[in-house]
């Protein structure tokens, strides 16, 4: 079953200049994948008739569906509609319904339309007009049934684009696409991308349907398995055995197979699921670890307190680290990390306490304690585990990797604690 | 003086599938504009040799410089280097220096490279190799001096790409562009983009050289003034009066005119410059504020402690907020925010204490205290200021805006304190 292909064209000088990040393309791409469309190209082009025309023509030459966003505004440099219509051999006409909708919109927001607003009511002949319920510019679908080409025009503002896509475009595209695509993402933490790739190289080499792709995130690897079939159930059947195989190969390194579960959410779910409470004490990560935990909605039931003990004094005063320990082993040491989680547990009476202490750089490194050396400690109901990590890169990257490693250590320690509780300590 | 043109090609199925937002393109576009290059097209293509080749060939046909990012990884579906080299008629060879660098990298992080890592040391013949100081994959520049074409390959991970671009690519591109480009960025905080644009609409309308562009960041607006001239001094002369004008129009809303001064650095510089100490107590921002402050190198001299008092109990226990205050006014209130900074000052003896408490959502909102309501308090040597903010957007956006607003409030309070100390209270 050959899939329909879609090409996304974002129109706007502000994207070309880097004034704004092209989030529309990411949104549209994800939606199109869900609809079972293949997307091989995305383009960005400015508000220039010639370059826009050549981009649309190229796209029409290699894709069944071309989605354009942006350039539907009222100003003279908004050319998308005129240009796309010309590419499809259509003229523009004044659409009374769109004109009325624009009048209504301005009446609602208590403003008077300017003459150039009526430009937005000029629509390509024989096109499907897509009402804009979040703004003035209507979108449209110009279809050439004989050639099987579909050009879809959407407004640039994300809120207008999303609503219009979900209300009007998705139903249209679903009617075009036979079959279904199902994707599952296996999320692995604590294993580098190249190592993960080696572990499944045989699967990747032999892939066709489902397809398998690895995506590197900070301290994580996401493996996406996508299958297409006549219906969703058949697609699921194709994905299932591969995911099962990945689970066998990566075991507990997998923290989730759900698209909307982040590492921090997986950790918080474990904490809440076991009715635990958590507190953090951070040195080199300076609050970023707590920040990631607190980014999960609903964490407030479990998260008790966080400390940022950046100075030695605060490590002693707040986290109860002994002066002798700091003097003998230093702030960046297994011993200090251990006392930080123990002190925090005593202070906050939390089931889980986690600590980070390390050298994020650029300064502060020595021969035996180089920049990138980070100790992470996690205590689960009194059982303390300390991990020594060596990270590279700049200050930001070292801190981000430290946070990810801390989250993963928390996950592993909680799992270990409960498996030992269940099966008894070896 | 005709400008050189650049085309940006982002390589990666994860962008085509919408798994990640293409922030690299926005970053590269902004930097290229700064260098005085014209960008007419951006492309996204997947890890597919045929489609990648046609995209590179097309770009080489219409641009002087082609920058590719992504697809330099060790995995089999990383094809950018091989394909780009072929398009430029170059073969690959094993670069011993790159191989050694990769060995060193793995030694530093205490991991053993897998065989496919050496793929990253295969470089195009006669290319300029760009070291990667944040990861394993080196980049390179393949130049054809006769045809005046330059193909630049950069790694996909943003922190690797940015460092490599600023260290190696910018100097190279500057050497290609005749004359000089001077840019100055006026960084404004606390004023929305549309309001900022209205304030300078006359300047924007009449712009030619220097050009004036506004960039919206979270809670900030950056106004870039760029002038091109035969030499740097002449370009500076063109930029200077515009920057002066902007300073008059925006006044203290400007926190810096330096490219490498972030809002958090501006705040930390004020703190260190006045030999002050700082501590934070956060509720809704959950450590992100401390995280931004601690991201500034050298802050350790000034940053004493941070508290994350997410629960009411910890607000009382750690920050010394009165139970009666929480009962009467609630955790999200002017009164609680005030007691948080006062309690923190008493606990940590810091000159500056700052507190955030608010409703980041999605849950927890009420009619009189809706999602997005955030109170930010700042105490400078006992002088407390509280700001009530109303933010829109999702949980993440509300928290990010809260952090930016807190940093800006700190800045304003410190400036106010010292101006009053100098000129006497009105």
PDB file of C-alpha atoms in Angstrom, chain B residues 186-311:
ATOM      1  CA  UNK B 186      19.639  46.204  22.455  1.00  0.00           C
ATOM      2  CA  UNK B 187      18.045  43.823  24.947  1.00  0.00           C
ATOM      3  CA  UNK B 188      14.771  44.963  26.453  1.00  0.00           C
ATOM      4  CA  UNK B 189      12.854  43.243  29.254  1.00  0.00           C
ATOM      5  CA  UNK B 190       9.350  43.890  30.574  1.00  0.00           C
ATOM      6  CA  UNK B 191       7.880  45.274  27.338  1.00  0.00           C
ATOM      7  CA  UNK B 192       5.922  43.133  24.830  1.00  0.00           C
ATOM      8  CA  UNK B 193       7.137  42.797  21.240  1.00  0.00           C
ATOM      9  CA  UNK B 194       4.210  44.609  19.627  1.00  0.00           C
ATOM     10  CA  UNK B 195       4.535  47.496  22.096  1.00  0.00           C
ATOM     11  CA  UNK B 196       8.281  47.631  21.483  1.00  0.00           C
ATOM     12  CA  UNK B 197       7.628  47.707  17.733  1.00  0.00           C
ATOM     13  CA  UNK B 198       5.170  50.569  18.119  1.00  0.00           C
ATOM     14  CA  UNK B 199       7.734  52.543  20.100  1.00  0.00           C
ATOM     15  CA  UNK B 200      10.209  52.270  17.208  1.00  0.00           C
ATOM     16  CA  UNK B 201       7.856  51.857  14.227  1.00  0.00           C
ATOM     17  CA  UNK B 202       9.178  55.075  12.666  1.00  0.00           C
ATOM     18  CA  UNK B 203      12.764  53.796  12.900  1.00  0.00           C
ATOM     19  CA  UNK B 204      11.780  50.414  11.411  1.00  0.00           C
ATOM     20  CA  UNK B 205       9.901  52.066   8.541  1.00  0.00           C
ATOM     21  CA  UNK B 206      12.791  54.348   7.620  1.00  0.00           C
ATOM     22  CA  UNK B 207      15.476  51.642   7.987  1.00  0.00           C
ATOM     23  CA  UNK B 208      17.907  50.746   5.208  1.00  0.00           C
ATOM     24  CA  UNK B 209      21.447  50.740   6.576  1.00  0.00           C
ATOM     25  CA  UNK B 210      21.594  50.118   9.515  1.00  0.00           C
ATOM     26  CA  UNK B 211      18.765  47.567   9.474  1.00  0.00           C
ATOM     27  CA  UNK B 212      16.607  47.183  12.581  1.00  0.00           C
ATOM     28  CA  UNK B 213      14.995  43.849  13.483  1.00  0.00           C
ATOM     29  CA  UNK B 214      13.140  42.802  16.608  1.00  0.00           C
ATOM     30  CA  UNK B 215      13.399  39.294  18.047  1.00  0.00           C
ATOM     31  CA  UNK B 216      10.880  38.108  20.625  1.00  0.00           C
ATOM     32  CA  UNK B 217      12.340  35.961  23.419  1.00  0.00           C
ATOM     33  CA  UNK B 218      10.557  34.688  26.516  1.00  0.00           C
ATOM     34  CA  UNK B 219       9.596  37.882  28.316  1.00  0.00           C
ATOM     35  CA  UNK B 220      12.213  39.815  26.366  1.00  0.00           C
ATOM     36  CA  UNK B 221      12.570  41.692  23.101  1.00  0.00           C
ATOM     37  CA  UNK B 222      15.951  41.914  21.391  1.00  0.00           C
ATOM     38  CA  UNK B 223      16.368  44.754  18.901  1.00  0.00           C
ATOM     39  CA  UNK B 224      19.253  44.133  16.522  1.00  0.00           C
ATOM     40  CA  UNK B 225      20.823  47.078  14.732  1.00  0.00           C
ATOM     41  CA  UNK B 226      23.106  45.976  11.887  1.00  0.00           C
ATOM     42  CA  UNK B 227      25.124  48.176   9.558  1.00  0.00           C
ATOM     43  CA  UNK B 228      27.404  47.225   6.690  1.00  0.00           C
ATOM     44  CA  UNK B 229      30.241  49.412   5.467  1.00  0.00           C
ATOM     45  CA  UNK B 230      33.673  49.164   3.871  1.00  0.00           C
ATOM     46  CA  UNK B 231      35.361  48.887   7.246  1.00  0.00           C
ATOM     47  CA  UNK B 232      34.370  48.163  10.823  1.00  0.00           C
ATOM     48  CA  UNK B 233      34.860  51.714  12.035  1.00  0.00           C
ATOM     49  CA  UNK B 234      32.525  53.101   9.381  1.00  0.00           C
ATOM     50  CA  UNK B 235      29.920  50.445  10.251  1.00  0.00           C
ATOM     51  CA  UNK B 236      30.187  51.320  13.957  1.00  0.00           C
ATOM     52  CA  UNK B 237      29.577  54.990  13.104  1.00  0.00           C
ATOM     53  CA  UNK B 238      26.298  53.988  11.426  1.00  0.00           C
ATOM     54  CA  UNK B 239      25.109  51.818  14.336  1.00  0.00           C
ATOM     55  CA  UNK B 240      25.961  54.217  17.161  1.00  0.00           C
ATOM     56  CA  UNK B 241      23.266  56.939  16.720  1.00  0.00           C
ATOM     57  CA  UNK B 242      20.474  54.342  16.359  1.00  0.00           C
ATOM     58  CA  UNK B 243      21.538  52.571  19.568  1.00  0.00           C
ATOM     59  CA  UNK B 244      21.670  55.939  21.312  1.00  0.00           C
ATOM     60  CA  UNK B 245      18.122  56.658  20.115  1.00  0.00           C
ATOM     61  CA  UNK B 246      16.913  53.250  21.337  1.00  0.00           C
ATOM     62  CA  UNK B 247      18.491  53.869  24.754  1.00  0.00           C
ATOM     63  CA  UNK B 248      16.572  57.146  25.010  1.00  0.00           C
ATOM     64  CA  UNK B 249      13.284  55.495  24.048  1.00  0.00           C
ATOM     65  CA  UNK B 250      13.530  52.366  26.253  1.00  0.00           C
ATOM     66  CA  UNK B 251      15.596  53.683  29.167  1.00  0.00           C
ATOM     67  CA  UNK B 252      15.905  51.286  32.097  1.00  0.00           C
ATOM     68  CA  UNK B 253      13.918  48.585  30.281  1.00  0.00           C
ATOM     69  CA  UNK B 254      17.227  47.903  28.520  1.00  0.00           C
ATOM     70  CA  UNK B 255      19.315  45.458  30.538  1.00  0.00           C
ATOM     71  CA  UNK B 256      22.205  45.130  28.099  1.00  0.00           C
ATOM     72  CA  UNK B 257      23.514  46.002  24.653  1.00  0.00           C
ATOM     73  CA  UNK B 258      26.071  43.201  24.651  1.00  0.00           C
ATOM     74  CA  UNK B 259      25.554  40.004  22.672  1.00  0.00           C
ATOM     75  CA  UNK B 260      26.905  37.707  25.366  1.00  0.00           C
ATOM     76  CA  UNK B 261      25.113  39.233  28.338  1.00  0.00           C
ATOM     77  CA  UNK B 262      21.948  37.337  29.190  1.00  0.00           C
ATOM     78  CA  UNK B 263      19.351  38.699  31.581  1.00  0.00           C
ATOM     79  CA  UNK B 264      20.629  36.387  34.321  1.00  0.00           C
ATOM     80  CA  UNK B 265      24.188  37.541  33.704  1.00  0.00           C
ATOM     81  CA  UNK B 266      23.112  41.186  33.878  1.00  0.00           C
ATOM     82  CA  UNK B 267      21.512  40.463  37.257  1.00  0.00           C
ATOM     83  CA  UNK B 268      24.509  38.492  38.549  1.00  0.00           C
ATOM     84  CA  UNK B 269      26.873  41.271  37.376  1.00  0.00           C
ATOM     85  CA  UNK B 270      24.811  43.803  39.357  1.00  0.00           C
ATOM     86  CA  UNK B 271      24.931  41.537  42.423  1.00  0.00           C
ATOM     87  CA  UNK B 272      28.679  40.849  42.241  1.00  0.00           C
ATOM     88  CA  UNK B 273      29.486  44.426  41.218  1.00  0.00           C
ATOM     89  CA  UNK B 274      27.812  45.710  44.368  1.00  0.00           C
ATOM     90  CA  UNK B 275      29.339  42.916  46.486  1.00  0.00           C
ATOM     91  CA  UNK B 276      25.901  41.592  47.396  1.00  0.00           C
ATOM     92  CA  UNK B 277      24.758  38.061  48.233  1.00  0.00           C
ATOM     93  CA  UNK B 278      21.584  36.441  46.928  1.00  0.00           C
ATOM     94  CA  UNK B 279      19.252  33.600  47.858  1.00  0.00           C
ATOM     95  CA  UNK B 280      16.061  32.332  46.234  1.00  0.00           C
ATOM     96  CA  UNK B 281      12.860  30.723  47.460  1.00  0.00           C
ATOM     97  CA  UNK B 282      10.633  29.294  44.753  1.00  0.00           C
ATOM     98  CA  UNK B 283       7.215  27.737  44.598  1.00  0.00           C
ATOM     99  CA  UNK B 284       5.723  27.665  41.096  1.00  0.00           C
ATOM    100  CA  UNK B 285       9.102  28.035  39.359  1.00  0.00           C
ATOM    101  CA  UNK B 286      10.405  25.042  41.311  1.00  0.00           C
ATOM    102  CA  UNK B 287      14.117  25.778  41.038  1.00  0.00           C
ATOM    103  CA  UNK B 288      14.236  27.245  37.544  1.00  0.00           C
ATOM    104  CA  UNK B 289      15.043  30.730  38.866  1.00  0.00           C
ATOM    105  CA  UNK B 290      18.017  29.470  40.871  1.00  0.00           C
ATOM    106  CA  UNK B 291      18.939  27.354  37.856  1.00  0.00           C
ATOM    107  CA  UNK B 292      19.154  30.456  35.642  1.00  0.00           C
ATOM    108  CA  UNK B 293      21.199  32.379  38.211  1.00  0.00           C
ATOM    109  CA  UNK B 294      23.553  29.454  38.812  1.00  0.00           C
ATOM    110  CA  UNK B 295      24.032  29.049  35.058  1.00  0.00           C
ATOM    111  CA  UNK B 296      26.216  32.171  35.182  1.00  0.00           C
ATOM    112  CA  UNK B 297      29.868  31.254  35.747  1.00  0.00           C
ATOM    113  CA  UNK B 298      31.349  32.871  38.853  1.00  0.00           C
ATOM    114  CA  UNK B 299      28.004  33.219  40.625  1.00  0.00           C
ATOM    115  CA  UNK B 300      29.255  30.959  43.430  1.00  0.00           C
ATOM    116  CA  UNK B 301      30.751  33.961  45.237  1.00  0.00           C
ATOM    117  CA  UNK B 302      27.328  35.573  45.514  1.00  0.00           C
ATOM    118  CA  UNK B 303      24.735  32.797  45.551  1.00  0.00           C
ATOM    119  CA  UNK B 304      24.172  31.586  49.109  1.00  0.00           C
ATOM    120  CA  UNK B 305      21.210  29.213  49.095  1.00  0.00           C
ATOM    121  CA  UNK B 306      18.067  28.350  47.248  1.00  0.00           C
ATOM    122  CA  UNK B 307      14.868  26.867  48.593  1.00  0.00           C
ATOM    123  CA  UNK B 308      12.091  25.175  46.674  1.00  0.00           C
ATOM    124  CA  UNK B 309       9.081  25.393  48.955  1.00  0.00           C
ATOM    125  CA  UNK B 310       6.497  23.717  46.807  1.00  0.00           C
ATOM    126  CA  UNK B 311       4.214  22.560  49.608  1.00  0.00           C
TER     127      UNK B 311
END
